[in-house]
Short mmCIF file of C-alpha atoms in Angstrom, two decimals:
data_model
loop_
_atom_site.label_atom_id
_atom_site.label_comp_id
_atom_site.label_asym_id
_atom_site.label_seq_id
_atom_site.Cartn_x
_atom_site.Cartn_y
_atom_site.Cartn_z
CA UNK S 1 187.40 154.64 99.50
CA UNK S 2 183.90 155.62 100.65
CA UNK S 3 183.28 157.36 97.36
CA UNK S 4 184.24 154.23 95.45
CA UNK S 5 181.83 152.12 97.52
CA UNK S 6 179.05 154.64 96.99
CA UNK S 7 179.72 154.51 93.27
CA UNK S 8 179.61 150.77 92.59
CA UNK S 9 177.58 149.24 95.42
CA UNK S 10 174.03 150.31 94.41
CA UNK S 11 174.49 149.00 90.88
CA UNK S 12 175.74 145.63 92.12
CA UNK S 13 172.88 145.31 94.60
CA UNK S 14 170.31 146.23 91.96
CA UNK S 15 171.78 143.66 89.56
CA UNK S 16 171.58 141.02 92.30
CA UNK S 17 168.00 142.01 93.07
CA UNK S 18 166.96 141.68 89.42
CA UNK S 19 168.60 138.24 89.22
CA UNK S 20 166.70 137.11 92.30
CA UNK S 21 163.46 138.41 90.76
CA UNK S 22 164.08 136.38 87.61
CA UNK S 23 164.99 133.22 89.49
CA UNK S 24 162.19 133.43 92.07
CA UNK S 25 159.53 134.34 89.55
CA UNK S 26 160.43 131.37 87.35
CA UNK S 27 158.62 132.81 84.34
CA UNK S 28 159.73 131.87 80.84
CA UNK S 29 159.07 134.83 78.59
CA UNK S 30 160.10 136.49 75.36
CA UNK S 31 161.56 139.92 76.08
CA UNK S 32 161.13 142.45 73.26
CA UNK S 33 163.49 143.83 72.11
CA UNK S 34 165.78 140.91 72.85
CA UNK S 35 167.71 138.03 71.31
CA UNK S 36 164.62 136.43 69.73
CA UNK S 37 162.64 139.52 68.68
CA UNK S 38 164.51 142.70 67.84
CA UNK S 39 163.57 146.34 68.07
CA UNK S 40 162.35 146.37 64.45
CA UNK S 41 159.51 144.02 65.39
CA UNK S 42 158.56 145.70 68.68
CA UNK S 43 155.59 147.62 67.31
CA UNK S 44 154.60 144.79 64.95
CA UNK S 45 154.28 142.26 67.78
CA UNK S 46 152.79 144.75 70.23
CA UNK S 47 150.02 145.61 67.76
CA UNK S 48 149.29 142.01 66.76
CA UNK S 49 145.69 140.95 67.57
CA UNK S 50 147.07 137.79 69.18
CA UNK S 51 149.09 139.78 71.73
CA UNK S 52 145.94 140.53 73.70
CA UNK S 53 146.06 138.25 76.74
CA UNK S 54 146.27 140.41 79.83
CA UNK S 55 146.79 138.40 83.01
CA UNK S 56 145.63 134.82 82.71
CA UNK S 57 148.45 132.35 82.21
CA UNK S 58 151.41 134.50 83.31
CA UNK S 59 153.19 134.02 86.61
CA UNK S 60 154.21 137.67 86.33
CA UNK S 61 150.56 138.57 86.81
CA UNK S 62 150.58 137.29 90.38
CA UNK S 63 153.28 139.86 91.15
CA UNK S 64 151.56 142.77 89.40
CA UNK S 65 148.19 141.92 90.96
CA UNK S 66 149.91 141.83 94.34
CA UNK S 67 151.43 145.27 93.82
CA UNK S 68 148.18 146.80 92.54
CA UNK S 69 145.81 145.23 95.07
CA UNK S 70 143.07 145.62 96.01
CA UNK S 71 140.93 145.17 92.93
CA UNK S 72 143.49 144.14 90.33
CA UNK S 73 140.85 141.80 88.89
CA UNK S 74 138.84 144.81 87.65
CA UNK S 75 141.76 147.08 86.80
CA UNK S 76 141.29 148.14 83.20
CA UNK S 77 144.86 147.19 82.31
CA UNK S 78 144.39 143.61 83.54
CA UNK S 79 140.88 142.78 82.35
CA UNK S 80 140.78 140.15 79.65
CA UNK S 81 139.14 141.11 76.34
CA UNK S 82 135.36 140.81 76.33
CA UNK S 83 132.13 142.62 77.24
CA UNK S 84 133.27 143.55 80.75
CA UNK S 85 136.46 145.18 79.48
CA UNK S 86 134.49 147.01 76.77
CA UNK S 87 132.09 148.44 79.34
CA UNK S 88 134.86 149.49 81.71
CA UNK S 89 136.90 151.09 78.93
CA UNK S 90 133.84 153.02 77.74
CA UNK S 91 133.29 154.36 81.25
CA UNK S 92 136.93 155.46 81.50
CA UNK S 93 136.75 157.34 78.21
CA UNK S 94 133.52 159.03 79.29
CA UNK S 95 135.08 160.28 82.54
CA UNK S 96 138.22 161.57 80.82
CA UNK S 97 136.57 163.38 77.92
CA UNK S 98 136.53 167.16 78.37
CA UNK S 99 137.07 170.02 76.00
CA UNK S 100 140.57 171.40 75.69
CA UNK S 101 139.47 174.64 77.32
CA UNK S 102 137.82 172.91 80.28
CA UNK S 103 140.81 170.61 80.80
CA UNK S 104 143.26 173.50 80.79
CA UNK S 105 141.14 175.61 83.12
CA UNK S 106 140.70 172.71 85.54
CA UNK S 107 144.42 171.91 85.53
CA UNK S 108 145.48 175.52 86.03
CA UNK S 109 143.04 176.00 88.91
CA UNK S 110 144.07 172.79 90.67
CA UNK S 111 147.79 173.39 90.13
CA UNK S 112 147.53 176.92 91.48
CA UNK S 113 145.61 175.71 94.54
CA UNK S 114 148.26 173.12 95.40
CA UNK S 115 151.37 175.09 94.43
CA UNK S 116 150.32 178.14 96.42
CA UNK S 117 150.86 175.97 99.48
CA UNK S 118 154.36 174.79 98.47
CA UNK S 119 157.19 176.52 100.29
CA UNK S 120 160.64 177.13 98.73
CA UNK S 121 163.45 174.85 99.85
CA UNK S 122 164.53 171.24 99.41
CA UNK S 123 161.65 169.09 98.17
CA UNK S 124 160.90 165.77 96.50
CA UNK S 125 159.26 166.65 93.22
CA UNK S 126 157.08 163.52 93.03
CA UNK S 127 155.70 164.27 96.49
CA UNK S 128 154.86 167.85 95.52
CA UNK S 129 153.19 166.79 92.27
CA UNK S 130 151.04 163.97 93.68
CA UNK S 131 148.44 166.24 95.38
CA UNK S 132 147.89 168.06 92.07
CA UNK S 133 146.94 164.88 90.25
CA UNK S 134 144.96 163.59 93.22
CA UNK S 135 142.80 166.72 93.11
CA UNK S 136 142.54 166.78 89.33
CA UNK S 137 141.43 163.17 88.90
CA UNK S 138 139.10 163.41 91.87
CA UNK S 139 137.36 166.31 90.14
CA UNK S 140 137.19 164.42 86.85
CA UNK S 141 135.49 161.50 88.64
CA UNK S 142 133.20 163.41 91.03
CA UNK S 143 132.82 166.71 89.15
CA UNK S 144 133.43 168.72 92.32
CA UNK S 145 136.49 170.20 94.07
CA UNK S 146 138.50 167.66 96.01
CA UNK S 147 137.99 167.84 99.80
CA UNK S 148 141.08 167.59 102.04
CA UNK S 149 140.03 164.17 103.37
CA UNK S 150 139.84 162.68 99.88
CA UNK S 151 143.15 164.24 98.80
CA UNK S 152 144.91 162.82 101.85
CA UNK S 153 143.51 159.34 101.23
CA UNK S 154 144.35 159.37 97.51
CA UNK S 155 147.92 160.61 98.04
CA UNK S 156 148.58 158.08 100.82
CA UNK S 157 147.23 155.26 98.66
CA UNK S 158 149.11 156.27 95.49
CA UNK S 159 152.35 156.77 97.41
CA UNK S 160 152.00 153.31 98.96
CA UNK S 161 151.44 151.67 95.57
CA UNK S 162 154.38 153.35 93.85
CA UNK S 163 156.68 152.74 96.82
CA UNK S 164 155.81 149.03 96.71
CA UNK S 165 156.31 148.91 92.94
CA UNK S 166 159.80 150.37 93.41
CA UNK S 167 160.40 147.96 96.31
CA UNK S 168 161.47 150.71 98.71
CA UNK S 169 158.97 149.45 101.30
CA UNK S 170 156.33 146.69 101.57
CA UNK S 171 152.73 147.46 100.71
CA UNK S 172 150.34 148.73 103.41
CA UNK S 173 146.92 147.23 102.73
CA UNK S 174 145.23 149.10 105.59
CA UNK S 175 146.21 152.37 103.99
CA UNK S 176 144.78 151.23 100.66
CA UNK S 177 141.59 149.93 102.30
CA UNK S 178 140.83 153.37 103.73
CA UNK S 179 140.51 154.79 100.22
CA UNK S 180 138.40 151.81 99.13
CA UNK S 181 135.94 152.41 101.99
CA UNK S 182 135.76 156.11 101.16
CA UNK S 183 134.97 155.37 97.51
CA UNK S 184 132.34 152.80 98.48
CA UNK S 185 130.60 155.44 100.57
CA UNK S 186 130.73 157.93 97.70
CA UNK S 187 129.62 155.75 94.76
CA UNK S 188 126.18 157.36 94.66
CA UNK S 189 127.86 160.78 94.25
CA UNK S 190 129.68 159.84 91.04
CA UNK S 191 127.80 161.68 88.25
CA UNK S 192 128.93 159.22 85.57
CA UNK S 193 127.27 155.88 84.84
CA UNK S 194 129.56 153.23 86.30
CA UNK S 195 129.93 149.75 84.72
CA UNK S 196 126.82 147.73 85.53
CA UNK S 197 128.71 144.46 85.13
CA UNK S 198 130.69 145.31 88.27
CA UNK S 199 129.41 144.93 91.82
CA UNK S 200 129.46 148.08 94.02
CA UNK S 201 132.67 146.83 95.63
CA UNK S 202 134.21 146.28 92.18
CA UNK S 203 133.08 149.73 91.04
CA UNK S 204 135.04 151.23 93.95
CA UNK S 205 138.04 149.09 93.03
CA UNK S 206 137.74 150.22 89.41
CA UNK S 207 137.79 153.91 90.36
CA UNK S 208 140.62 153.33 92.81
CA UNK S 209 142.79 151.38 90.40
CA UNK S 210 142.22 153.29 87.18
CA UNK S 211 142.09 156.89 88.38
CA UNK S 212 143.65 157.02 91.85
CA UNK S 213 146.40 154.47 91.29
CA UNK S 214 147.47 154.44 87.65
CA UNK S 215 146.58 158.03 86.71
CA UNK S 216 147.86 159.70 89.88
CA UNK S 217 151.04 157.62 90.06
CA UNK S 218 151.98 157.88 86.40
CA UNK S 219 151.29 161.59 86.10
CA UNK S 220 153.25 162.32 89.29
CA UNK S 221 156.16 160.27 87.97
CA UNK S 222 155.99 161.99 84.58
CA UNK S 223 156.04 165.44 86.17
CA UNK S 224 158.92 164.52 88.46
CA UNK S 225 160.96 163.45 85.42
CA UNK S 226 160.03 166.58 83.48
CA UNK S 227 160.93 168.92 86.32
CA UNK S 228 164.18 167.06 87.04
CA UNK S 229 165.21 167.56 83.40
CA UNK S 230 164.51 171.28 83.75
CA UNK S 231 166.17 171.52 87.17
CA UNK S 232 169.42 170.04 85.85
CA UNK S 233 169.65 172.23 82.74
CA UNK S 234 169.92 175.91 83.64
CA UNK S 235 170.05 177.02 80.00
CA UNK S 236 166.85 175.11 79.22
CA UNK S 237 165.13 176.62 82.24
CA UNK S 238 166.04 180.13 81.15
CA UNK S 239 164.82 179.45 77.63
CA UNK S 240 161.48 178.15 78.90
CA UNK S 241 161.04 181.30 80.96
CA UNK S 242 160.97 183.32 77.74
CA UNK S 243 159.34 180.71 75.53
CA UNK S 244 156.95 178.61 77.67
CA UNK S 245 155.46 177.05 74.55
CA UNK S 246 158.72 175.08 74.10
CA UNK S 247 157.71 172.89 77.04
CA UNK S 248 155.88 170.53 74.66
CA UNK S 249 159.16 169.39 73.11
CA UNK S 250 160.69 168.89 76.55
CA UNK S 251 157.69 166.78 77.58
CA UNK S 252 158.13 164.57 74.52
CA UNK S 253 161.87 164.24 75.09
CA UNK S 254 161.30 163.40 78.74
CA UNK S 255 158.75 160.67 78.00
CA UNK S 256 161.17 159.21 75.48
CA UNK S 257 164.23 159.34 77.74
CA UNK S 258 162.40 158.20 80.88
CA UNK S 259 159.53 155.88 79.84
CA UNK S 260 156.87 155.58 82.53
CA UNK S 261 156.46 151.87 81.94
CA UNK S 262 159.33 149.46 82.51
CA UNK S 263 157.85 146.18 81.31
CA UNK S 264 154.37 145.66 79.87
CA UNK S 265 153.53 141.97 79.67
CA UNK S 266 151.01 140.29 77.36
CA UNK S 267 150.06 136.66 76.76
CA UNK S 268 149.63 135.47 73.18
CA UNK S 269 146.19 133.98 72.45
CA UNK S 270 147.31 132.60 69.07
CA UNK S 271 150.55 132.07 67.15
CA UNK S 272 152.32 135.21 65.94
CA UNK S 273 154.24 134.72 62.71
CA UNK S 274 157.38 136.77 62.09
CA UNK S 275 159.79 136.50 59.18
CA UNK S 276 162.09 133.99 60.88
CA UNK S 277 160.21 133.08 64.06
CA UNK S 278 156.85 131.77 65.21
CA UNK S 279 155.82 132.90 68.67
CA UNK S 280 153.44 130.18 69.90
CA UNK S 281 150.12 130.77 71.63
CA UNK S 282 150.44 131.00 75.40
CA UNK S 283 153.80 132.78 75.29
CA UNK S 284 154.38 135.60 77.78
CA UNK S 285 155.65 138.68 75.97
CA UNK S 286 157.58 141.25 77.99
CA UNK S 287 157.72 144.55 76.12
CA UNK S 288 160.62 146.58 77.52
CA UNK S 289 159.88 150.27 77.03
CA UNK S 290 163.32 151.45 78.23
CA UNK S 291 165.19 149.13 75.85
CA UNK S 292 162.91 150.10 72.97
CA UNK S 293 163.34 153.81 73.70
CA UNK S 294 167.12 153.38 73.78
CA UNK S 295 167.25 151.58 70.42
CA UNK S 296 164.38 153.04 68.41
CA UNK S 297 164.49 156.24 66.38
CA UNK S 298 162.90 159.38 67.72
CA UNK S 299 159.94 159.01 65.37
CA UNK S 300 159.23 155.41 66.41
CA UNK S 301 158.84 155.96 70.14
CA UNK S 302 155.38 155.22 71.57
CA UNK S 303 155.07 156.73 75.08
CA UNK S 304 151.38 155.83 75.38
CA UNK S 305 151.39 152.42 73.71
CA UNK S 306 149.86 151.49 70.36
CA UNK S 307 146.27 152.08 69.33
CA UNK S 308 145.77 148.42 68.39
CA UNK S 309 146.59 147.17 71.90
CA UNK S 310 144.85 149.35 74.47
CA UNK S 311 146.79 152.58 74.22
CA UNK S 312 146.66 154.72 77.37
CA UNK S 313 143.14 156.22 77.62
CA UNK S 314 144.65 159.47 78.93
CA UNK S 315 147.03 159.91 76.01
CA UNK S 316 145.12 162.97 74.80
CA UNK S 317 144.84 164.49 78.27
CA UNK S 318 148.30 163.86 79.72
CA UNK S 319 150.60 166.13 77.62
CA UNK S 320 148.47 169.32 77.77
CA UNK S 321 147.85 168.96 81.50
CA UNK S 322 151.57 168.37 82.09
CA UNK S 323 152.27 171.55 80.13
CA UNK S 324 149.94 173.61 82.34
CA UNK S 325 151.38 172.21 85.57
CA UNK S 326 154.97 172.82 84.43
CA UNK S 327 154.14 176.39 83.47
CA UNK S 328 152.56 177.00 86.87
CA UNK S 329 155.63 175.60 88.63
CA UNK S 330 158.04 177.70 86.56
CA UNK S 331 155.93 180.81 87.08
CA UNK S 332 156.55 180.50 90.83
CA UNK S 333 159.93 178.82 91.23
CA UNK S 334 163.41 178.33 89.85
CA UNK S 335 164.54 174.71 90.14
CA UNK S 336 167.95 173.15 90.69
CA UNK S 337 169.03 169.59 91.45
CA UNK S 338 172.30 167.75 91.95
CA UNK S 339 170.63 164.38 92.66
CA UNK S 340 170.73 161.33 90.44
CA UNK S 341 168.05 161.05 87.77
CA UNK S 342 167.14 157.55 86.62
CA UNK S 343 164.11 156.06 84.90
CA UNK S 344 162.76 154.46 88.05
CA UNK S 345 163.42 157.65 90.07
CA UNK S 346 163.27 155.88 93.47
CA UNK S 347 164.65 159.04 95.13
CA UNK S 348 161.36 160.81 94.18
CA UNK S 349 163.18 163.66 92.42
CA UNK S 350 165.08 165.77 94.97
CA UNK S 351 165.25 169.43 93.99
CA UNK S 352 165.78 172.90 95.41
CA UNK S 353 162.96 175.36 94.83
CA UNK S 354 163.74 179.07 95.08
CA UNK S 355 161.36 181.96 94.43
CA UNK S 356 161.34 182.96 90.80
CA UNK S 357 164.36 185.16 90.05
CA UNK S 358 166.06 184.59 93.43
CA UNK S 359 169.67 183.43 93.55
CA UNK S 360 169.89 179.73 94.62
CA UNK S 361 172.13 178.94 97.57
CA UNK S 362 175.02 176.56 96.91
CA UNK S 363 175.08 174.78 100.28
CA UNK S 364 171.72 172.97 99.90
CA UNK S 365 172.77 171.65 96.50
CA UNK S 366 176.02 170.25 97.91
CA UNK S 367 174.10 168.63 100.74
CA UNK S 368 171.58 167.21 98.26
CA UNK S 369 174.31 165.52 96.21
CA UNK S 370 175.91 163.91 99.27
CA UNK S 371 172.58 162.83 100.76
CA UNK S 372 171.44 161.31 97.46
CA UNK S 373 174.58 159.17 97.17
CA UNK S 374 174.18 157.83 100.71
CA UNK S 375 170.47 157.19 100.23
CA UNK S 376 171.26 155.27 97.07
CA UNK S 377 173.23 152.76 99.12
CA UNK S 378 170.66 152.00 101.84
CA UNK S 379 167.81 152.18 99.33
CA UNK S 380 169.49 149.52 97.19
CA UNK S 381 169.63 147.15 100.15
CA UNK S 382 166.03 147.99 101.07
CA UNK S 383 164.92 147.22 97.52
CA UNK S 384 166.77 143.92 97.62
CA UNK S 385 165.15 142.86 100.89
CA UNK S 386 161.63 144.19 100.30
CA UNK S 387 161.61 143.19 96.64
CA UNK S 388 162.59 139.62 97.40
CA UNK S 389 160.01 139.42 100.19
CA UNK S 390 157.23 140.74 97.96
CA UNK S 391 158.06 138.39 95.10
CA UNK S 392 157.91 135.44 97.49
CA UNK S 393 154.74 136.70 99.16
CA UNK S 394 153.11 137.29 95.77
CA UNK S 395 153.90 133.73 94.71
CA UNK S 396 152.46 132.44 97.98
CA UNK S 397 149.23 134.44 97.68
CA UNK S 398 148.94 133.77 93.90
CA UNK S 399 146.15 136.34 93.54
CA UNK S 400 145.85 136.09 89.77
CA UNK S 401 146.35 132.32 89.46
CA UNK S 402 143.78 131.65 92.20
CA UNK S 403 141.28 134.04 90.63
CA UNK S 404 141.30 132.31 87.25
CA UNK S 405 141.53 128.83 88.78
CA UNK S 406 138.19 129.58 90.41
CA UNK S 407 136.50 129.87 87.03
CA UNK S 408 136.41 133.67 86.92
CA UNK S 409 136.62 135.63 83.68
#
């Protein structure tokens, strides 16, 4: 009886939570792929020049700005097209550009520094990966090794953002503000020219949102998915031990099976004409990466977006750095996991790490499976409660709507 409850209850609660989100948000939108626009037109619409509105005019934006606060108004993903976006995007590209050799050396050094402090046993893979990306992106921004204080602040901030996004707990703005204050104190130490169109406070928000929210969160999530795939396929893990170069294919398969983005929303700034449909200007488009990945062919998948519509600026950096980190993990540990593995990975990727070549114990894996099922139940209720609260609170605060109503760009 208990097993049956554990099996069906989380799914029912999640379905109820998603229905509440849709009803409370009250946003009419065109979901792609969906009944109106199919998978065949996903890329066509995504790449259309008229699909370039970012935040203004979408009730969904109030929710995303709420989750990504502070500084969502200068987050590169949410800036409307124009000179300010162009300057910010140029700065991001400048910070990320490094030679392949330098990027690999930096990643290997940072990964080794963090992983040498990881002890074998039961872990949460996302938690173990987050300090690596905190240190790596700190060094890209400041061009110096990451001090312990900065790493602690970045990890606490990124964990708070991703936990709020997954609705497992409400956001903690005091925790986020501590990183903002640190970055404000350190602006003069950034060796890159920061966007002059931004105030010093906005420059700190820009660094915090672009590098220490999006980059750290997404890379930690990507690595957790990759390592969970490896942990749950013993044959694959053995093959990678002898042929580490094969990790590139596993990375691609992982990004396709577990897209990092759920929904990317855009607002049309002009009509978009399709063969049998006109999408009018002002329409909110919700591009569903998971649905597209499930329906599209292997060759069509676009893990980093499309070049015509602000593809991920780290698309050239992400796969090779993931490869290095995975190789460093597998050089030290064998992985095993009996926990559930879903796209949203709210359980943070439970796994058992054993020293390379050691025989894994069975008891921890049995305990992991039981614990994960129980956690799935209470976590579903937590997501229902916290998610509903945050949707309502976001509508009340209306961060995006208020910003544009005040005449801002």
